[in-house]
CSV table of C-alpha atoms in Angstrom, one decimal:
chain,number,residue,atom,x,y,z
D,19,UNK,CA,0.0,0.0,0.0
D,20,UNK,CA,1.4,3.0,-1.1
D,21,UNK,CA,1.5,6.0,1.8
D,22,UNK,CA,0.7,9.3,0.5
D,23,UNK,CA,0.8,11.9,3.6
D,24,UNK,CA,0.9,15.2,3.9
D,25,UNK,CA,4.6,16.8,2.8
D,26,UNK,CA,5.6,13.5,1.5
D,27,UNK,CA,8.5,13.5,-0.5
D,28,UNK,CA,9.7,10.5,-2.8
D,29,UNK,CA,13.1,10.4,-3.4
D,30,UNK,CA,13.1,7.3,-4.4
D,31,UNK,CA,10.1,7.4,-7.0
D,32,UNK,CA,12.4,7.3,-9.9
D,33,UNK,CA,14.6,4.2,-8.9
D,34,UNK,CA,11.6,2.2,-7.2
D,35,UNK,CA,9.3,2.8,-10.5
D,36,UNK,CA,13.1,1.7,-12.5
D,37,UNK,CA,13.1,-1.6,-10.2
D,38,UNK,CA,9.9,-2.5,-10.6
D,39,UNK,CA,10.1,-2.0,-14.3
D,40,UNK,CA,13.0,-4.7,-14.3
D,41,UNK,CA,11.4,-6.9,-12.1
D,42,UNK,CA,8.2,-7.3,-14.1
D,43,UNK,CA,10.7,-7.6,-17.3
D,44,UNK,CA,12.4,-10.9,-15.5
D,45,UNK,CA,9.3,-12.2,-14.1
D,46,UNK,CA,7.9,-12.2,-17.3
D,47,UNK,CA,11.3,-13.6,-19.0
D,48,UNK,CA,11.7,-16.3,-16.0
D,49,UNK,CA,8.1,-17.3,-16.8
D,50,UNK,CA,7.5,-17.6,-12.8
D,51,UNK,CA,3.8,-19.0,-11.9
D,52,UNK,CA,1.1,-17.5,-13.9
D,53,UNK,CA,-1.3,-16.0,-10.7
D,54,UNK,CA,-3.5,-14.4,-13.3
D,55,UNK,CA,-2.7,-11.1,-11.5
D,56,UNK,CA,-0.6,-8.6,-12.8
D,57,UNK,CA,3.2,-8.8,-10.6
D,58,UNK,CA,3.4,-5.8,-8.7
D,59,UNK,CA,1.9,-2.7,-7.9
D,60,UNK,CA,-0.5,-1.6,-10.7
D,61,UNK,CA,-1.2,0.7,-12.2
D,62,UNK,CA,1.3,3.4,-11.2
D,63,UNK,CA,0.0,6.8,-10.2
D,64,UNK,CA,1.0,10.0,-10.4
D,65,UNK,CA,-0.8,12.4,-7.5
D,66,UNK,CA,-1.6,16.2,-7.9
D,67,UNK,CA,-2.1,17.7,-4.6
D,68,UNK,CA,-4.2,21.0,-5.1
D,69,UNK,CA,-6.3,23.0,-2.6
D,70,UNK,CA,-9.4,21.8,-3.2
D,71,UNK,CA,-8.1,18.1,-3.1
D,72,UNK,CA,-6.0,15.5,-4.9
D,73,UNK,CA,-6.0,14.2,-8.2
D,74,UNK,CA,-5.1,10.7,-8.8
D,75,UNK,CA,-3.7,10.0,-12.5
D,76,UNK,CA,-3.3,5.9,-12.9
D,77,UNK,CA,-1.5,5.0,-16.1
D,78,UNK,CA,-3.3,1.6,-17.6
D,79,UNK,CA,-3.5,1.2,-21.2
D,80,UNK,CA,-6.0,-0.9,-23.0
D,81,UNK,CA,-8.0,-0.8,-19.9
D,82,UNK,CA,-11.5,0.3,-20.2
D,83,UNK,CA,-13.0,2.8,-17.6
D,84,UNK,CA,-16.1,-0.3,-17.5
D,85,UNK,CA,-13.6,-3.0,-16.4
D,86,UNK,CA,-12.1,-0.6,-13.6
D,87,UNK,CA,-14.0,-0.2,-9.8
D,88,UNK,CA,-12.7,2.9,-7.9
D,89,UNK,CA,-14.0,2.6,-4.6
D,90,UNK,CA,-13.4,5.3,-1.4
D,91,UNK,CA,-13.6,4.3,1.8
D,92,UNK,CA,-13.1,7.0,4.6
D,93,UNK,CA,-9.4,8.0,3.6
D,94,UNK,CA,-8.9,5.0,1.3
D,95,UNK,CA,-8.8,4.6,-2.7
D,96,UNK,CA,-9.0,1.4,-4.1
D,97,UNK,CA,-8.3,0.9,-8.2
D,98,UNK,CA,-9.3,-2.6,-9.5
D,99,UNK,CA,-9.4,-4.1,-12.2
D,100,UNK,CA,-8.5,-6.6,-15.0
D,101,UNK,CA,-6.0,-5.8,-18.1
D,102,UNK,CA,-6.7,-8.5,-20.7
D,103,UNK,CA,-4.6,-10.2,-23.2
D,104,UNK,CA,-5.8,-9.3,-26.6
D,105,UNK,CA,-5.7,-12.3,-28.7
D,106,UNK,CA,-8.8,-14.9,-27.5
D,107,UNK,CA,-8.5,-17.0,-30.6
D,108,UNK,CA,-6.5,-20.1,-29.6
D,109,UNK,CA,-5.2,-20.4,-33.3
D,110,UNK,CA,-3.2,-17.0,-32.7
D,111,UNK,CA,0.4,-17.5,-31.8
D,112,UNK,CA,2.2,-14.6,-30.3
D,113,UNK,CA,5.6,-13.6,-31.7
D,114,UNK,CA,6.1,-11.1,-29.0
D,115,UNK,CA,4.4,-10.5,-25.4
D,116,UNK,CA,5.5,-7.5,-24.0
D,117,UNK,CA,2.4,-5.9,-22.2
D,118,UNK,CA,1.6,-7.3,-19.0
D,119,UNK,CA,-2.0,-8.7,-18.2
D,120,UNK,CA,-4.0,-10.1,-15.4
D,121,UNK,CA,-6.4,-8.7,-12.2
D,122,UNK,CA,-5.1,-5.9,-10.6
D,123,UNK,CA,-5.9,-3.8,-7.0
D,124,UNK,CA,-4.2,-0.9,-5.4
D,125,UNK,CA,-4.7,0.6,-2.5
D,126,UNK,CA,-3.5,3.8,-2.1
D,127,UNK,CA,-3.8,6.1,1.6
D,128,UNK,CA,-5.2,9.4,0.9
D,129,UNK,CA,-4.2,12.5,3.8
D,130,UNK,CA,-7.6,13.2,4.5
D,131,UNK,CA,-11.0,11.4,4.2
D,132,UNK,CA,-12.8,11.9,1.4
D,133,UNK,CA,-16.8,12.4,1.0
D,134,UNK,CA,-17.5,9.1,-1.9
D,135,UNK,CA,-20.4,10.7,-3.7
D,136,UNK,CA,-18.1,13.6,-5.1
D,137,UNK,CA,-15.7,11.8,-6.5
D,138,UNK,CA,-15.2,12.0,-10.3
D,139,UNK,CA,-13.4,9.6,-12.3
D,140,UNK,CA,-12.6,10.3,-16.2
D,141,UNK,CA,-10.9,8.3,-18.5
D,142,UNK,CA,-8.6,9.9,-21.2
D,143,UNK,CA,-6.1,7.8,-23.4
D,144,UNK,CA,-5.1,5.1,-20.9
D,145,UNK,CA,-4.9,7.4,-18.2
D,146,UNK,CA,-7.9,7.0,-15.2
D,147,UNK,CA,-7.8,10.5,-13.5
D,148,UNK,CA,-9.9,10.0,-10.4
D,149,UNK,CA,-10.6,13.6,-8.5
D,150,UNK,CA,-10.8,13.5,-4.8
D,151,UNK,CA,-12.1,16.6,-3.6
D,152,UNK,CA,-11.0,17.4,0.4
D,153,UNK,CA,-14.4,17.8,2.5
D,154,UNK,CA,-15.1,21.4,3.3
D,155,UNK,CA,-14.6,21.0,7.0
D,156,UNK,CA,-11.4,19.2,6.9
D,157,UNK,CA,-9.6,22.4,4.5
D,158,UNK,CA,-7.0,24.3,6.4
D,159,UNK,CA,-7.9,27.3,7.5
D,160,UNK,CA,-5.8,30.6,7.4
D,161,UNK,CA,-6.1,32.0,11.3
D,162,UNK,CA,-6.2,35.5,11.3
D,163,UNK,CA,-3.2,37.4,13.4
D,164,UNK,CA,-4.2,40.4,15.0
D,165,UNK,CA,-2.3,42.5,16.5
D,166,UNK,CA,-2.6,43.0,21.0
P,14,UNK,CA,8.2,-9.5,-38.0
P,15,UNK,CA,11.1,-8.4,-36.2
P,16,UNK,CA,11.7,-5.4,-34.4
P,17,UNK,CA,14.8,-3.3,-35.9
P,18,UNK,CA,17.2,-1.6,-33.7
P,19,UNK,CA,16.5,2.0,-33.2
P,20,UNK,CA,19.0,3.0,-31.1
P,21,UNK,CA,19.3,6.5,-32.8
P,22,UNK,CA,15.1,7.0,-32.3
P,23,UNK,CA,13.7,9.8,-33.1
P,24,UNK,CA,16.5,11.2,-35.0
P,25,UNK,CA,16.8,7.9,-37.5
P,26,UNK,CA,13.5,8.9,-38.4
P,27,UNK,CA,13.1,12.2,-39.0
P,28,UNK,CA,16.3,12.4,-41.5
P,29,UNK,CA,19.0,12.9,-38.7
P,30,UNK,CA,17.5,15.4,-36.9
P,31,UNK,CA,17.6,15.8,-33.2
P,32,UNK,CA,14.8,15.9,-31.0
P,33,UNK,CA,14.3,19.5,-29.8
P,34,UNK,CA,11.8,18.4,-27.4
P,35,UNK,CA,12.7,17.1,-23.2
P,36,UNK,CA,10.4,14.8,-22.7
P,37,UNK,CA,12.1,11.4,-21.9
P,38,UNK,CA,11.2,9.0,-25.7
P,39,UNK,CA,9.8,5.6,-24.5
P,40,UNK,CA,10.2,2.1,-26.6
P,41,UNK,CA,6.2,1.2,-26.0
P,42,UNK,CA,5.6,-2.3,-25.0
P,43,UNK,CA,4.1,-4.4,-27.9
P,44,UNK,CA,1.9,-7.5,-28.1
P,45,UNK,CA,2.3,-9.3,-31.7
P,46,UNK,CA,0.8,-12.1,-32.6
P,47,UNK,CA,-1.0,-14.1,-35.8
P,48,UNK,CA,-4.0,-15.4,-36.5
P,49,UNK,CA,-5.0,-16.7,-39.9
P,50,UNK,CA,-5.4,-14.3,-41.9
P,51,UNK,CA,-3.5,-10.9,-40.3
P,52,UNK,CA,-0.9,-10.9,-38.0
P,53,UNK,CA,-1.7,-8.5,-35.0
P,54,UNK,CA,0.5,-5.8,-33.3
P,55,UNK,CA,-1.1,-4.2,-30.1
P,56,UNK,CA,0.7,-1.9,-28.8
P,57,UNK,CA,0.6,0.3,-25.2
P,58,UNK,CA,0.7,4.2,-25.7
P,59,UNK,CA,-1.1,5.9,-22.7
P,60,UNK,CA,-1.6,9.5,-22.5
P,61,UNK,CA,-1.2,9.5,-26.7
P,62,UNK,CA,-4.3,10.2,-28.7
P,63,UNK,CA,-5.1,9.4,-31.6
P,64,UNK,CA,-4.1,12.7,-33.3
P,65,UNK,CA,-1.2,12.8,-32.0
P,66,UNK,CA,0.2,9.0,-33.1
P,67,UNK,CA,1.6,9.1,-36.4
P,68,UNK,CA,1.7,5.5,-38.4
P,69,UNK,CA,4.0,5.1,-41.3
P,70,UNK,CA,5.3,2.6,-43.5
P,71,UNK,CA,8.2,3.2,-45.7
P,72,UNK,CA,9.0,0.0,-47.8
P,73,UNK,CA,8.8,-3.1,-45.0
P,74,UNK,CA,9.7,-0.2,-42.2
P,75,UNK,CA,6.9,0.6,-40.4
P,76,UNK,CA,7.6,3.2,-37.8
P,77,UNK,CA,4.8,4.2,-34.9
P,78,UNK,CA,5.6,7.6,-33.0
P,79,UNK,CA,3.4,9.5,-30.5
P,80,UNK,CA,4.0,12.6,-29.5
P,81,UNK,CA,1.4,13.9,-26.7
P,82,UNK,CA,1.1,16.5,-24.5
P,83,UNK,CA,2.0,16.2,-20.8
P,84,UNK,CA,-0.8,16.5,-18.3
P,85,UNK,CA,-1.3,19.8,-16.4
P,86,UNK,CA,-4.3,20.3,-13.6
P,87,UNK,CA,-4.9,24.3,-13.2
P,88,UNK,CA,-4.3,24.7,-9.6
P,89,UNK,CA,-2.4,21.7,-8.5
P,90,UNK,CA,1.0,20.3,-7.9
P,91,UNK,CA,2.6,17.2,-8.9
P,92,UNK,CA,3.4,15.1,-5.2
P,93,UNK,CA,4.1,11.6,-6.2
P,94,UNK,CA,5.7,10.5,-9.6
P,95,UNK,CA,5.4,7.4,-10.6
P,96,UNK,CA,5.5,7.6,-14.2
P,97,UNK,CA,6.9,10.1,-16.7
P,98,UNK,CA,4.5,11.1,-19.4
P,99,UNK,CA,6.7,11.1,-22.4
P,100,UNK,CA,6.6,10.1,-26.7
P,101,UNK,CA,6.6,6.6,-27.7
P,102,UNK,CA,8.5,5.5,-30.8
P,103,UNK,CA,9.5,2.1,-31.9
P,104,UNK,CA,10.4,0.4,-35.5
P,105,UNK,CA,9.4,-2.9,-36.9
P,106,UNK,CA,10.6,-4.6,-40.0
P,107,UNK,CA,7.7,-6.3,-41.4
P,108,UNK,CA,7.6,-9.6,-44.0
P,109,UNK,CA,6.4,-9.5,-47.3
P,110,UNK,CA,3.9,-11.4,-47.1
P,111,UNK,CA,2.0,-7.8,-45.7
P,112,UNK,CA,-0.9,-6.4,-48.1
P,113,UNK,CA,0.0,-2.5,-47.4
P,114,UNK,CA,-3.1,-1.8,-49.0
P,115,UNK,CA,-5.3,-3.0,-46.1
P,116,UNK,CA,-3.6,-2.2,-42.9
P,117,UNK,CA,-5.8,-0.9,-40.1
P,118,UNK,CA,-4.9,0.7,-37.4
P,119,UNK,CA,-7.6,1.5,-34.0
P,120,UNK,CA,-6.8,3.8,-31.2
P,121,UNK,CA,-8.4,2.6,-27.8
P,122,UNK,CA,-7.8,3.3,-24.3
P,123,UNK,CA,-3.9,4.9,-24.8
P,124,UNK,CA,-3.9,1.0,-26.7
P,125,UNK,CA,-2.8,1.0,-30.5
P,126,UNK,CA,-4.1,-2.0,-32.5
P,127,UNK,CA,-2.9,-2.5,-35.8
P,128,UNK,CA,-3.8,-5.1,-38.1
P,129,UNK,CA,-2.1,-6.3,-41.0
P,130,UNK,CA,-3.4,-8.5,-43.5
P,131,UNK,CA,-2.0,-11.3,-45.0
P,132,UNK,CA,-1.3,-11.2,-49.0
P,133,UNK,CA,-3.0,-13.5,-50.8
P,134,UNK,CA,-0.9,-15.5,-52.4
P,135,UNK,CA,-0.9,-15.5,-56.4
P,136,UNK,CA,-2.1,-18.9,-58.3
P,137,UNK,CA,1.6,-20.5,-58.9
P,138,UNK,CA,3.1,-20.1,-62.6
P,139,UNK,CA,4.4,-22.4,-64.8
P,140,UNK,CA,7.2,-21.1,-66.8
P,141,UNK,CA,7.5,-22.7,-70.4
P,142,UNK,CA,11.1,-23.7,-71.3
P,143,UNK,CA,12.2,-23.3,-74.8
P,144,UNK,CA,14.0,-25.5,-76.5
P,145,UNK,CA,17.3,-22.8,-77.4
C-alpha cells in the first residue's frame, strides 16, 4: 500500500518505478507461476495535490473505464481491475508479449478522508484520473493574526 | 516481423534530426501475434491520442511515433511521480507477405491495435522452357 501523507516526498520514485520495471521484465522472462494477477503494484499513479483536493492520475493502457472499480472508503482509494490479453482465438500464436495482463488492485492512503459521492473519475487515453475533492470542513484554515 | 534496432530514435526517423523536445522518448511495450489471416500488433501508448500517433510505412519499415502533451491540472501540484509522461517511438521490419493496402490501425484506451493482412498468395506459374 502505497503511503501518501501530507509533505511526502519520494526520493526514491524514480529508482523504485526503474526496479519494478525490471522486475516485471524478468518475471515475465523467467516465466515464474502465472497468478493471473498482474506482478506488482498496478497501475502506477501520479498524485496532484491542489487545494481543493488531490487528483489521482493511474497509467493503464488498454484498460476500459467499464472493467475498472474505484472505490473510497473514509481515507482509502481502491483501483481494480483486470487488463486482458488481446488475442482470444487459440489459433493465434504470439511472436512477442511484452504488455503485462492479469487482475489488478491498489490501495492507495489518501491524507484526509474523502466524502464518496463527489468523487469523479474520467478516463482519457489510458490514463484514469480520479478527482478526490478534500471535504469542506477538513480544509486548512488561514487563522487571522491580530495585532494586541 | 522483427523489431529493428533503433537506437538512434527519433532522430533515424526524421532524417537525422535531433529531437528539440525534453520529454524522456519511450520504446512502448508491444503484443504481436497471428491469426490466420492478419498478423496482430497491439501496442501500449497511454496519454497518446489518436491525433497525436503518427503510423507510417516506408517500404517493409513501419515506424509508430506519439507525441502527446504532458498532463497539467490548473491549480495543482505534482506530489508523487510514478510515471513520466513522455513520446513513444519504436520500428518494426515487417515480411512480405503484408498487403499495405489493407492495414488498419484503432486507437483505444492509450492502446494501439494494428492489423495487417495477410497477402493473398498469387495462383503459382508455370514457366515454359524453350527449346534454345
Amino acid at each position: 500500500m502505497a503511503v501518501f501523507g501530507p509533505g511526502a516526498q519520494d526520493p526514491w520514485g524514480d529508482a523504485l518505478g526503474a526496479l519494478r520495471r525490471i522486475q516485471e521484465e524478468m518475471n515475465r522472462t523467467l516465466g515464474g507461476v502465472d497468478t493471473g494477477a498482474v506482478a506488482g503494484e498496478y497501475p502506477p499513479v501520479n498524485i496532484w495535490r491542489g487545494e481543493h483536493g488531490i487528483i489521482v492520475a493511474a497509467e493503464m493502457p488498454g484498460v476500459s473505464i467499464d472493467a475498472v472499480e474505484v472505490v473510497v472508503h473514509q481515507n482509502t482509494l481502491t483501483i481494480k481491475g483486470r487488463k486482458d490479453a488481446e488475442a482470444k482465438a487459440s489459433a493465434a500464436s504470439y511472436h512477442r508479449r511484452e504488455r503485462v495482463s492479469g487482475s489488478f488492485a491498489r490501495t492507495i492512503a489518501l491524507p484526509f478522508n474523502v466524502d464518496a459521492s463527489k468523487v469523479k473519475a474520467t478516463a482519457d487515453a489510458g490514463i484514469v484520473n480520479i478527482e478526490l475533492p478534500r471535504p469542506e470542513s477538513d480544509r486548512p484554515r488561514r487563522i487571522h493574526i491580530t495585532s494586541a | 516481423m522483427t523489431e529493428r534496432q533503433s537506437g538512434t530514435g527519433a532522430g533515424a526517423a526524421r532524417g537525422g534530426a535531433e529531437a528539440t523536445r525534453t520529454r524522456p522518448i519511450y520504446t512502448p511495450a508491444a503484443d504481436i501475434y497471428d491469426t490466420e489471416d492478419a498478423l496482430v500488433l497491439v501496442v501500449e501508448l497511454p496519454g497518446i491520442r489518436a491525433d497525436e500517433l503518427d503510423v507510417r510505412l516506408d517500404k517493409r519499415v513501419l515506424t509508430i511515433a506519439g507525441h502527446g502533451s504532458a498532463a497539467r491540472y490548473e491549480g495543482y501540484s505534482l506530489a508523487v511521480c510514478e510515471y513520466k509522461p513522455g513520446d513513444y517511438e519504436r520500428t518494426f521490419n515487417l515480411p512480405d507477405m503484408i498487403d499495405d493496402e489493407a492495414i488498419e490501425a484503432v486507437m483505444k484506451d492509450g492502446l494501439l491495435r494494428l492489423t495487417l493482412p495477410k497477402a493473398k498468395a498469387g495462383p503459382a506459374r508455370t514457366i515454359s522452357v524453350k527449346v534454345g
